[in-house]
Coordinates of C-alpha atoms in Angstrom, one line a residue:
M1 CA -10.8 5.5 -21.0
A2 CA -14.2 7.2 -21.9
S3 CA -12.3 10.2 -20.7
S4 CA -12.0 12.0 -23.5
S5 CA -15.1 12.6 -24.3
P6 CA -17.6 14.1 -22.2
P7 CA -18.3 11.7 -19.3
T8 CA -21.0 10.6 -17.4
Q9 CA -21.8 13.8 -14.9
L10 CA -22.2 13.0 -11.1
P11 CA -25.2 14.1 -9.6
P12 CA -25.8 17.6 -9.0
L13 CA -26.7 17.2 -5.5
Y14 CA -23.7 15.8 -3.2
F15 CA -22.8 16.9 0.0
A16 CA -19.2 17.1 -0.6
P17 CA -16.3 18.3 -2.6
R18 CA -16.5 15.8 -5.4
Y19 CA -12.9 14.9 -4.6
V20 CA -14.4 13.7 -1.4
M21 CA -16.8 11.5 -3.1
A22 CA -14.5 10.2 -5.8
S23 CA -11.9 9.2 -3.2
V24 CA -14.5 7.6 -1.0
A25 CA -16.1 5.5 -4.0
M26 CA -12.0 4.4 -5.5
S27 CA -11.7 3.5 -1.2
L28 CA -14.2 0.7 -2.1
G29 CA -11.4 -1.0 -3.4
G30 CA -10.0 -0.7 0.2
L31 CA -13.2 -2.3 1.4
L32 CA -13.2 -4.9 -0.1
N33 CA -9.6 -6.4 0.2
G34 CA -10.4 -6.0 4.0
Y35 CA -13.2 -8.1 3.8
D36 CA -12.0 -10.9 2.6
T37 CA -8.7 -10.5 4.7
G38 CA -11.0 -10.6 8.3
S39 CA -13.1 -13.3 6.7
I40 CA -10.8 -15.9 5.6
G41 CA -9.1 -16.8 8.8
A42 CA -13.6 -17.2 10.6
I43 CA -14.6 -19.1 7.4
T44 CA -11.8 -21.3 7.2
H45 CA -12.2 -22.1 10.4
M46 CA -16.1 -22.7 10.5
Q47 CA -17.0 -26.3 10.9
Q48 CA -19.1 -25.7 8.1
F49 CA -16.2 -25.0 5.5
T50 CA -14.6 -28.4 6.9
E51 CA -17.9 -30.3 5.9
S52 CA -17.7 -28.3 2.1
V53 CA -14.4 -29.2 1.7
G54 CA -12.4 -31.7 3.6
Q55 CA -10.0 -31.0 6.4
L56 CA -7.5 -28.5 6.2
S57 CA -3.1 -29.0 7.0
S58 CA -1.1 -26.9 8.6
T59 CA 0.6 -26.3 4.9
M60 CA -3.0 -26.5 3.0
L61 CA -4.7 -24.0 5.0
G62 CA -1.4 -20.9 4.3
I63 CA -1.8 -21.9 0.9
T64 CA -5.6 -21.6 0.6
V65 CA -5.6 -18.0 2.9
S66 CA -3.0 -16.4 0.4
M67 CA -3.6 -17.8 -2.5
I68 CA -4.9 -14.5 -3.5
M69 CA -2.1 -12.4 -3.1
L70 CA 0.8 -15.5 -4.6
T71 CA -2.1 -14.4 -7.7
G72 CA -2.2 -11.1 -7.5
T73 CA 2.1 -10.3 -7.3
L74 CA 2.2 -10.7 -11.5
P75 CA -0.7 -8.6 -12.2
V76 CA -0.2 -5.5 -9.7
I77 CA 3.5 -5.4 -10.9
Y78 CA 2.1 -4.6 -14.1
A79 CA -0.9 -2.6 -13.7
G80 CA 1.2 -0.1 -13.1
H81 CA 2.3 0.5 -16.2
F82 CA -0.8 -0.2 -18.0
A83 CA -2.1 2.8 -15.8
E84 CA 0.8 5.0 -16.6
K85 CA -1.1 4.0 -20.8
F86 CA -4.6 4.2 -20.4
G87 CA -5.3 5.4 -17.1
R88 CA -5.6 5.0 -13.3
I89 CA -9.8 4.6 -13.5
T90 CA -9.3 1.8 -17.3
V91 CA -7.3 -0.5 -14.8
V92 CA -9.6 -0.3 -11.8
I93 CA -12.7 -1.5 -13.3
P94 CA -11.8 -5.1 -15.0
G95 CA -10.1 -5.5 -11.3
A96 CA -13.3 -5.0 -9.3
L97 CA -15.0 -6.9 -12.0
L98 CA -12.3 -9.5 -11.5
F99 CA -12.8 -9.9 -8.5
G100 CA -16.1 -9.9 -8.1
I101 CA -15.8 -13.2 -10.6
G102 CA -13.8 -14.8 -8.3
A103 CA -15.7 -13.9 -4.9
L104 CA -18.2 -15.6 -7.3
V105 CA -16.7 -19.1 -8.1
Q106 CA -16.0 -18.8 -4.2
G107 CA -19.6 -19.0 -3.0
L108 CA -20.1 -21.7 -5.0
A109 CA -17.6 -23.6 -4.5
H110 CA -17.9 -27.4 -3.4
G111 CA -14.8 -28.8 -3.0
L112 CA -11.3 -27.0 -2.4
P113 CA -10.1 -26.7 -6.1
Q114 CA -12.8 -24.8 -6.5
F115 CA -12.4 -22.3 -3.9
I116 CA -8.7 -22.3 -4.4
V117 CA -9.2 -21.4 -8.7
G118 CA -11.9 -18.7 -6.7
R119 CA -8.7 -17.4 -4.7
A120 CA -6.7 -17.0 -7.8
I121 CA -9.4 -15.4 -9.8
A122 CA -10.0 -11.8 -7.1
G123 CA -6.4 -12.1 -6.4
F124 CA -6.0 -11.4 -9.9
G125 CA -7.9 -8.7 -10.0
Q126 CA -7.0 -7.7 -6.8
G127 CA -4.2 -7.5 -8.0
M128 CA -5.1 -4.6 -11.0
F129 CA -7.3 -2.1 -8.6
L130 CA -5.8 -2.0 -5.8
P131 CA -2.4 0.2 -6.2
N132 CA -4.1 2.1 -8.8
V133 CA -6.6 3.3 -6.0
S134 CA -3.8 5.1 -4.0
V135 CA -2.5 6.1 -6.8
Y136 CA -5.9 8.2 -7.6
I137 CA -6.7 9.9 -4.8
C138 CA -2.9 10.8 -4.0
E139 CA -3.2 12.6 -7.6
I140 CA -7.0 14.1 -6.9
A141 CA -6.2 15.5 -3.5
P142 CA -5.9 18.7 -2.4
V143 CA -1.8 19.3 -0.4
R144 CA -4.2 20.2 2.8
Y145 CA -5.8 17.1 2.9
R146 CA -4.2 14.6 0.5
G147 CA -3.1 12.7 3.7
M148 CA -6.6 12.2 5.3
L149 CA -8.1 11.3 1.7
A150 CA -5.1 9.2 0.6
S151 CA -5.8 7.1 4.1
L152 CA -9.1 6.3 3.4
P153 CA -8.3 3.1 1.5
Q154 CA -6.4 1.6 4.3
F155 CA -9.6 2.9 6.4
L156 CA -11.9 0.7 4.8
A157 CA -9.5 -1.7 4.8
T158 CA -9.6 -1.6 8.5
A159 CA -13.6 -1.2 8.1
G160 CA -14.0 -4.4 5.9
V161 CA -11.8 -6.1 8.6
C162 CA -14.1 -6.0 10.9
A163 CA -17.2 -6.4 9.0
G164 CA -15.2 -10.0 7.7
Y165 CA -15.5 -10.7 11.4
F166 CA -19.1 -9.9 12.6
T167 CA -20.9 -11.6 9.5
C168 CA -18.9 -14.6 10.1
Y169 CA -19.5 -14.0 13.6
G170 CA -23.4 -13.7 12.7
T171 CA -23.6 -16.6 9.9
V172 CA -21.3 -18.9 12.5
N173 CA -24.7 -20.7 13.6
I174 CA -26.3 -21.0 10.6
Q175 CA -26.6 -25.1 10.5
S176 CA -25.7 -25.1 7.2
D177 CA -23.1 -24.5 4.3
M178 CA -24.3 -21.1 3.8
A179 CA -23.0 -19.6 7.1
W180 CA -19.3 -19.5 5.3
R181 CA -21.4 -18.6 1.8
L182 CA -23.3 -15.7 2.8
P183 CA -19.4 -12.8 2.9
Y184 CA -18.9 -13.8 -0.9
V185 CA -22.7 -12.7 -1.8
L186 CA -21.4 -9.4 -0.3
Q187 CA -18.0 -9.5 -1.8
C188 CA -19.3 -9.8 -5.3
A189 CA -22.3 -6.6 -4.3
V190 CA -19.2 -4.3 -3.2
S191 CA -16.6 -5.5 -6.3
A192 CA -19.8 -4.5 -9.5
I193 CA -20.2 -1.4 -6.5
L194 CA -16.9 -0.2 -7.5
A195 CA -16.9 -1.0 -10.9
W196 CA -20.1 0.8 -11.3
A197 CA -18.6 3.9 -9.7
C198 CA -15.6 4.2 -11.3
L199 CA -17.6 5.0 -14.8
L200 CA -19.3 8.0 -13.2
L201 CA -14.9 9.5 -12.5
P202 CA -13.1 11.3 -14.1
D203 CA -9.9 10.7 -14.6
S204 CA -6.7 11.6 -13.2
P205 CA -5.9 15.3 -13.8
R206 CA -2.3 15.1 -13.3
W207 CA -2.1 12.0 -15.4
L208 CA -4.6 14.1 -18.1
M209 CA -1.7 16.0 -17.8
Q210 CA 0.9 13.8 -18.0
Q211 CA -0.8 12.8 -21.8
G212 CA -1.0 16.1 -23.3
R213 CA -5.0 16.4 -22.6
H214 CA -4.5 19.6 -20.9
A215 CA -8.1 20.5 -21.8
D216 CA -9.7 17.4 -20.5
A217 CA -7.3 17.8 -17.0
R218 CA -9.6 21.5 -16.8
E219 CA -12.9 19.6 -16.7
A220 CA -11.6 16.8 -14.2
L221 CA -10.3 19.4 -12.0
R222 CA -13.8 21.4 -12.4
R223 CA -16.0 18.3 -12.2
L224 CA -14.1 17.2 -8.8
D225 CA -14.4 20.4 -7.2
F226 CA -10.3 21.4 -7.0
N227 CA -9.5 24.2 -6.2
M228 CA -8.1 26.2 -9.4
V229 CA -5.5 28.2 -7.6
E230 CA -3.9 25.5 -6.6
A231 CA -4.6 23.3 -9.7
E232 CA -2.2 26.7 -11.2
R233 CA 0.0 26.6 -8.8
D234 CA 1.0 22.5 -8.7
I235 CA -0.9 21.0 -11.0
L236 CA -1.5 23.0 -14.4
I237 CA 2.2 24.5 -14.7
G238 CA 3.8 21.3 -15.3
G239 CA 2.2 20.3 -18.4
A240 CA 4.6 20.8 -21.1
E241 CA 6.3 17.8 -20.5
Q242 CA 4.4 15.0 -21.6
A243 CA 5.5 11.1 -20.0
P244 CA 7.4 9.0 -22.6
S245 CA 6.0 5.9 -24.8
L246 CA 8.0 3.1 -22.7
S247 CA 7.1 -1.0 -23.1
P248 CA 6.3 -3.0 -19.9
W249 CA 10.0 -3.9 -19.2
Q250 CA 11.4 0.0 -20.0
S251 CA 9.5 1.4 -17.1
F252 CA 10.8 -1.0 -14.5
V253 CA 14.3 -0.4 -15.3
L254 CA 12.8 3.1 -15.5
L255 CA 12.4 2.9 -11.6
F256 CA 16.1 2.2 -10.8
R257 CA 17.9 4.9 -13.1
R258 CA 19.6 6.9 -10.9
G259 CA 17.2 9.7 -10.0
Y260 CA 14.8 6.9 -9.3
R261 CA 16.1 4.4 -7.4
A262 CA 16.3 5.9 -4.1
R263 CA 12.5 6.3 -4.3
T264 CA 11.6 3.1 -5.6
V265 CA 13.6 1.2 -3.3
L266 CA 11.9 3.2 0.0
A267 CA 8.7 2.7 -1.6
L268 CA 9.3 -1.2 -1.5
F269 CA 10.8 -1.3 1.7
V270 CA 8.3 0.4 2.8
L271 CA 5.3 -1.9 1.4
G272 CA 7.4 -4.8 2.1
M273 CA 8.8 -4.2 5.5
V274 CA 5.3 -3.1 6.5
Q275 CA 3.7 -6.6 5.9
L276 CA 6.3 -8.4 7.4
S277 CA 6.2 -6.9 10.9
G278 CA 3.4 -9.8 11.3
I279 CA 0.2 -7.5 10.9
D280 CA -1.4 -9.7 8.6
A281 CA -0.2 -12.6 10.7
V282 CA -3.1 -11.5 12.9
I283 CA -5.7 -10.3 11.1
Y284 CA -6.0 -13.8 9.2
Y285 CA -4.9 -16.0 11.9
A286 CA -6.7 -13.4 15.5
P287 CA -8.8 -17.1 15.4
V288 CA -6.4 -19.3 16.1
L289 CA -4.0 -17.1 18.4
F290 CA -6.4 -16.5 20.8
E291 CA -7.4 -20.2 20.6
Q292 CA -3.7 -20.8 21.5
A293 CA -4.0 -18.5 24.4
G294 CA -7.2 -20.1 26.0
L295 CA -9.7 -18.7 24.4
S296 CA -11.3 -22.6 23.1
T297 CA -14.5 -22.6 22.0
D298 CA -15.5 -20.7 18.6
S299 CA -18.1 -18.7 19.7
A300 CA -15.4 -16.9 22.2
S301 CA -12.1 -17.1 19.6
F302 CA -14.9 -15.5 17.3
L303 CA -16.1 -13.1 19.2
A304 CA -12.9 -11.6 20.6
S305 CA -11.7 -11.8 16.9
G306 CA -14.6 -9.4 16.3
L307 CA -14.0 -6.8 20.1
S308 CA -10.6 -7.1 18.6
S309 CA -11.8 -5.3 15.0
I310 CA -14.0 -3.1 16.5
L311 CA -11.0 -1.9 18.5
M312 CA -8.8 -1.7 15.4
F313 CA -11.7 0.6 13.4
A314 CA -12.0 2.5 16.2
I315 CA -8.6 3.3 16.7
S316 CA -8.3 3.7 12.4
I317 CA -10.9 7.3 12.8
P318 CA -8.6 9.5 14.3
G319 CA -5.6 8.5 12.6
F320 CA -7.8 8.8 9.6
L321 CA -8.6 12.4 11.0
F322 CA -5.4 13.1 12.1
A323 CA -3.4 11.7 9.8
D324 CA -1.9 15.6 8.3
K325 CA -2.3 16.6 11.5
W326 CA 0.6 14.3 12.6
G327 CA 4.4 13.6 11.1
R328 CA 4.8 10.5 8.6
R329 CA 8.4 10.2 10.6
T330 CA 6.9 10.7 14.0
S331 CA 3.6 7.8 13.2
V332 CA 6.5 5.4 11.6
I333 CA 9.3 5.4 14.5
S334 CA 6.5 5.0 17.5
G335 CA 4.2 2.5 16.4
G336 CA 7.6 0.5 14.8
I337 CA 8.5 0.8 18.7
T338 CA 5.0 -0.5 20.0
L339 CA 4.8 -3.0 17.6
A340 CA 7.9 -4.8 17.8
S341 CA 7.2 -4.5 22.0
C342 CA 4.2 -6.8 21.6
M343 CA 5.7 -9.3 19.7
F344 CA 8.6 -9.1 21.9
L345 CA 6.1 -10.1 25.3
M346 CA 3.8 -12.2 23.6
G347 CA 7.5 -14.2 21.8
G348 CA 8.5 -13.8 25.9
L349 CA 5.9 -15.3 27.3
Y350 CA 5.7 -18.8 25.3
A351 CA 9.2 -18.9 25.4
A352 CA 8.7 -19.0 29.4
G353 CA 6.1 -21.4 29.0
V354 CA 3.6 -19.6 31.2
V355 CA 0.8 -19.0 29.1
H356 CA -1.9 -21.6 29.7
P357 CA -6.1 -21.7 29.3
Y358 CA -6.1 -21.0 32.8
G359 CA -3.6 -17.8 35.1
V360 CA -3.2 -14.6 34.0
A361 CA -0.1 -14.5 31.4
R362 CA -2.8 -15.5 29.1
W363 CA -4.5 -12.0 28.4
F364 CA -1.2 -10.4 29.4
V365 CA -0.6 -12.3 25.3
I366 CA -4.2 -10.9 24.4
I367 CA -4.2 -7.9 25.0
A368 CA -1.1 -7.3 23.8
V369 CA -3.3 -8.8 20.3
F370 CA -5.8 -6.2 21.0
V371 CA -2.3 -3.4 21.5
F372 CA -1.0 -4.5 18.5
G373 CA -3.9 -5.1 15.8
L374 CA -4.3 -1.1 17.3
T375 CA -1.1 0.7 17.0
F376 CA -0.8 -0.5 13.4
C377 CA -4.1 0.7 12.0
A378 CA -3.1 4.1 14.0
T379 CA 0.7 3.9 12.6
W380 CA 2.3 1.9 9.6
G381 CA -1.2 1.3 8.2
I382 CA -1.9 4.9 7.8
V383 CA 1.2 5.6 6.6
G384 CA 2.3 2.7 4.1
K385 CA 0.6 3.3 1.4
I386 CA 0.2 7.1 1.6
Y387 CA 4.0 7.6 1.5
A388 CA 4.9 5.0 -1.2
S389 CA 2.9 6.9 -3.7
E390 CA 3.3 10.1 -2.6
I391 CA 7.1 10.7 -2.9
Q392 CA 7.2 9.4 -6.4
P393 CA 7.8 11.5 -9.5
Q394 CA 4.7 12.3 -11.7
H395 CA 4.9 10.0 -14.2
T396 CA 6.9 6.6 -12.2
R397 CA 4.2 7.0 -9.4
A398 CA 1.5 4.4 -10.5
A399 CA 4.8 1.9 -11.7
A400 CA 6.2 2.4 -8.6
N401 CA 3.5 2.2 -6.5
S402 CA 2.4 -0.9 -8.7
V403 CA 6.3 -2.5 -7.7
A404 CA 6.1 -1.9 -3.8
M405 CA 2.6 -3.2 -4.0
G406 CA 3.5 -6.5 -5.4
L407 CA 6.7 -6.7 -3.0
C408 CA 3.6 -6.2 -0.7
F409 CA 1.6 -8.7 -1.8
A410 CA 4.9 -11.3 -2.1
T411 CA 5.5 -10.6 1.9
N412 CA 2.3 -10.9 2.5
F413 CA 1.8 -14.6 1.1
V414 CA 5.0 -15.7 2.6
V415 CA 3.2 -14.0 6.2
A416 CA 0.1 -16.1 5.4
I417 CA 1.8 -19.6 4.1
I418 CA 4.5 -19.0 7.0
T419 CA 2.6 -18.0 9.7
P420 CA 0.3 -22.0 10.7
I421 CA 3.3 -23.7 10.8
L422 CA 5.6 -21.8 12.6
L423 CA 3.0 -21.1 15.7
E424 CA 2.6 -25.9 14.7
A425 CA 6.4 -26.0 15.0
S426 CA 7.2 -23.3 17.6
A427 CA 4.9 -21.4 20.2
F428 CA 6.9 -18.2 20.6
G429 CA 9.3 -18.2 17.0
A430 CA 7.0 -16.5 15.1
Y431 CA 6.7 -13.3 17.5
F432 CA 10.5 -12.8 17.6
L433 CA 11.2 -12.9 13.9
F434 CA 8.3 -10.2 13.2
G435 CA 9.2 -8.3 16.3
G436 CA 12.8 -8.0 15.3
L437 CA 11.7 -7.2 11.8
A438 CA 9.6 -4.1 13.2
L439 CA 13.2 -2.9 15.2
G440 CA 14.8 -3.2 12.4
T441 CA 12.6 -1.5 9.7
V442 CA 12.5 1.6 12.0
A443 CA 15.9 1.9 12.4
V444 CA 16.1 1.8 8.4
L445 CA 13.3 4.6 8.3
A446 CA 14.3 6.6 11.0
A447 CA 17.3 7.1 9.0
Y448 CA 16.2 7.4 5.7
M449 CA 13.2 8.7 6.0
P450 CA 12.2 12.6 4.7
E451 CA 9.2 13.6 6.1
T452 CA 6.3 14.8 3.7
R453 CA 3.4 15.6 5.5
G454 CA 1.8 19.2 3.7
R455 CA 3.8 19.1 1.0
S456 CA 2.4 19.0 -2.5
L457 CA 3.0 16.0 -4.2
E458 CA 5.4 18.5 -6.9
N459 CA 7.3 19.5 -4.0
I460 CA 8.0 16.6 -2.2
Q461 CA 10.6 15.6 -4.4
E462 CA 12.9 18.3 -3.9
A463 CA 13.5 16.1 -0.6
F464 CA 15.3 13.2 -2.3
H465 CA 17.9 15.9 -4.1
R466 CA 18.7 17.1 -1.0
P467 CA 21.4 15.3 1.2
T468 CA 20.8 12.3 3.8
A469 CA 21.2 12.3 7.6
L470 CA 24.2 9.5 6.3
S471 CA 25.7 11.5 3.9
S472 CA 25.8 14.2 6.4
V473 CA 27.4 12.8 8.4
T474 CA 30.0 11.9 5.4
H475 CA 30.3 15.0 4.0
L476 CA 31.4 16.2 8.3
L477 CA 34.0 13.1 8.4
R478 CA 35.5 14.1 4.9
P479 CA 38.4 16.4 6.8
L480 CA 39.5 13.1 8.0
G481 CA 40.2 11.3 4.9
Y482 CA 36.6 9.6 5.3
G483 CA 34.9 9.3 1.2
A484 CA 37.7 11.3 0.1
A485 CA 38.5 7.5 -2.2
R486 CA 35.6 8.0 -3.1
R487 CA 35.9 11.3 -5.2
A488 CA 38.4 10.4 -6.5
Q489 CA 36.9 7.6 -9.0
A490 CA 35.5 9.0 -12.3
P491 CA 32.4 11.0 -11.7
H492 CA 28.8 9.3 -12.6
E493 CA 27.8 10.4 -17.0
P494 CA 23.9 10.7 -17.0
V495 CA 22.0 8.3 -20.5
A496 CA 20.1 11.1 -22.0
G497 CA 17.1 12.1 -20.5
E498 CA 17.4 10.5 -17.4
E499 CA 16.6 12.5 -14.1
V500 CA 19.9 13.5 -11.8
E501 CA 20.1 14.0 -8.9
M502 CA 21.6 17.4 -7.6
E503 CA 24.9 17.0 -4.9
P504 CA 26.0 19.6 -2.4
Q505 CA 29.4 21.2 -3.8
N506 CA 31.7 23.1 -1.2
A507 CA 33.3 26.5 -3.0
A508 CA 36.1 25.3 -3.9
E509 CA 34.4 22.3 -5.6
A510 CA 32.1 25.0 -7.4
V511 CA 35.5 26.8 -8.2
A512 CA 37.8 24.3 -9.5
A513 CA 34.0 22.8 -11.7
S514 CA 34.0 26.0 -13.1
A515 CA 37.6 26.2 -14.8
V516 CA 37.3 24.3 -18.3
S517 CA 39.5 25.4 -21.1
V518 CA 38.5 26.6 -23.8
E519 CA 40.1 24.0 -25.9
A520 CA 38.2 21.4 -23.8
V521 CA 34.7 22.9 -24.1
P522 CA 34.5 22.2 -28.0
R523 CA 35.8 19.3 -27.7
A524 CA 33.3 18.1 -25.3
L525 CA 30.2 19.6 -27.8
R526 CA 31.3 18.5 -30.6
L527 CA 28.8 16.0 -32.4
D528 CA 30.2 13.1 -34.6
V529 CA 27.8 13.6 -38.5
S530 CA 30.3 11.3 -40.0
V531 CA 28.8 8.6 -42.8

């Protein structure tokens, strides 16, 4: 990007620190994601859309809705590698432009094939910009505000869902195909604004330091109004080490090497299981869910969907403002238990056959849908993307987050495509499936998720060099003989340049390790220089 030469200056008059303004600008990517998510279910439910492209079967509906996630899976995996090589901003700009082109193709579609092609193009662009939005904000945010600022994309995504629903609610009564085309005009405009805003922003100071561009990093910090005392302590002090030049395949393999594997797998698990909780089933197909529960008219189901989105947006406000006050673990565990309970309640009511267009049971289902959406937006929706970004080392953060987002896109695609099929085959099966997955996620993260709130990105890495709760239990069981066979195995030989995680040692092991014979030392250090 042009950050190597003096970049375009931001306007001199501003009402907040520039790192806040930069975070808001980048978070427009979240708004685009949320707006499409909130509007596509309502659009495909409109009679005007059916008249334009034809009636969709359950399978075709799932394919149409989920195509944006399917085509986003491949670029999202490699977006991190290109962001590590060329910079975060450099990858976001073409992604935003591609998304706008895809929205334009969808808005001009006169048949289902053209509409699906438009969603495919938009998905490719979304896969480029979405993972790097979170990484950029994490890297420019001060420690005390990182949770709040890094949650901005999700906050605006929730606002986008709300805007998408109500845009469609406002246009559904237009007696022409403009009823479903107008939302895509707005998507084109927002994508153009995102691309333009990125031209005004400096690249990530941490990325610049990683490239050895120390002067550019200091200039970026100055332009972002970053506190230089904190910068000297956490960012500028690590500038001596530059990232190695790796191919896309080498970058991918590095993520699963010892020293990186635990963080990569945890990020994959978090972002994958967040989507498998069923939130996209609730957001994409809210009109269908409310219609199934007894709200039969289009206007009633649209209004209920819009009210749900307003409440989700409202609950996101305290979740956003207090992201640095509540612990990540607290949000994940309490939120997951509530999500699973809502799914099990709805599944149980449908399985018992008591949900009808009349009676009180349908209101329990409707309220459970509301509570599910509210809980997700206040907990998992805020924490997931923040946590997946902040736990990664600096030189693999973009790549690891992109791979995790790739899994997120893939699971989102699966949920979007199977939900209408499951709802058609069984009134309760989907609810029990999503509830079980949410409960399993809580159990795993309660055991393996270190707390990161209030710690610098550099300091967070120390948590992954300490024994986990499970390894602590193993240590307590060692006097009983547990783990003796594992200790007897040959030690791991690290590869040159590989980051090695430290393992706990007791005093006896330390003495034994220090008792190295004199003869062994030169043998260990011997070099073969024969030709």
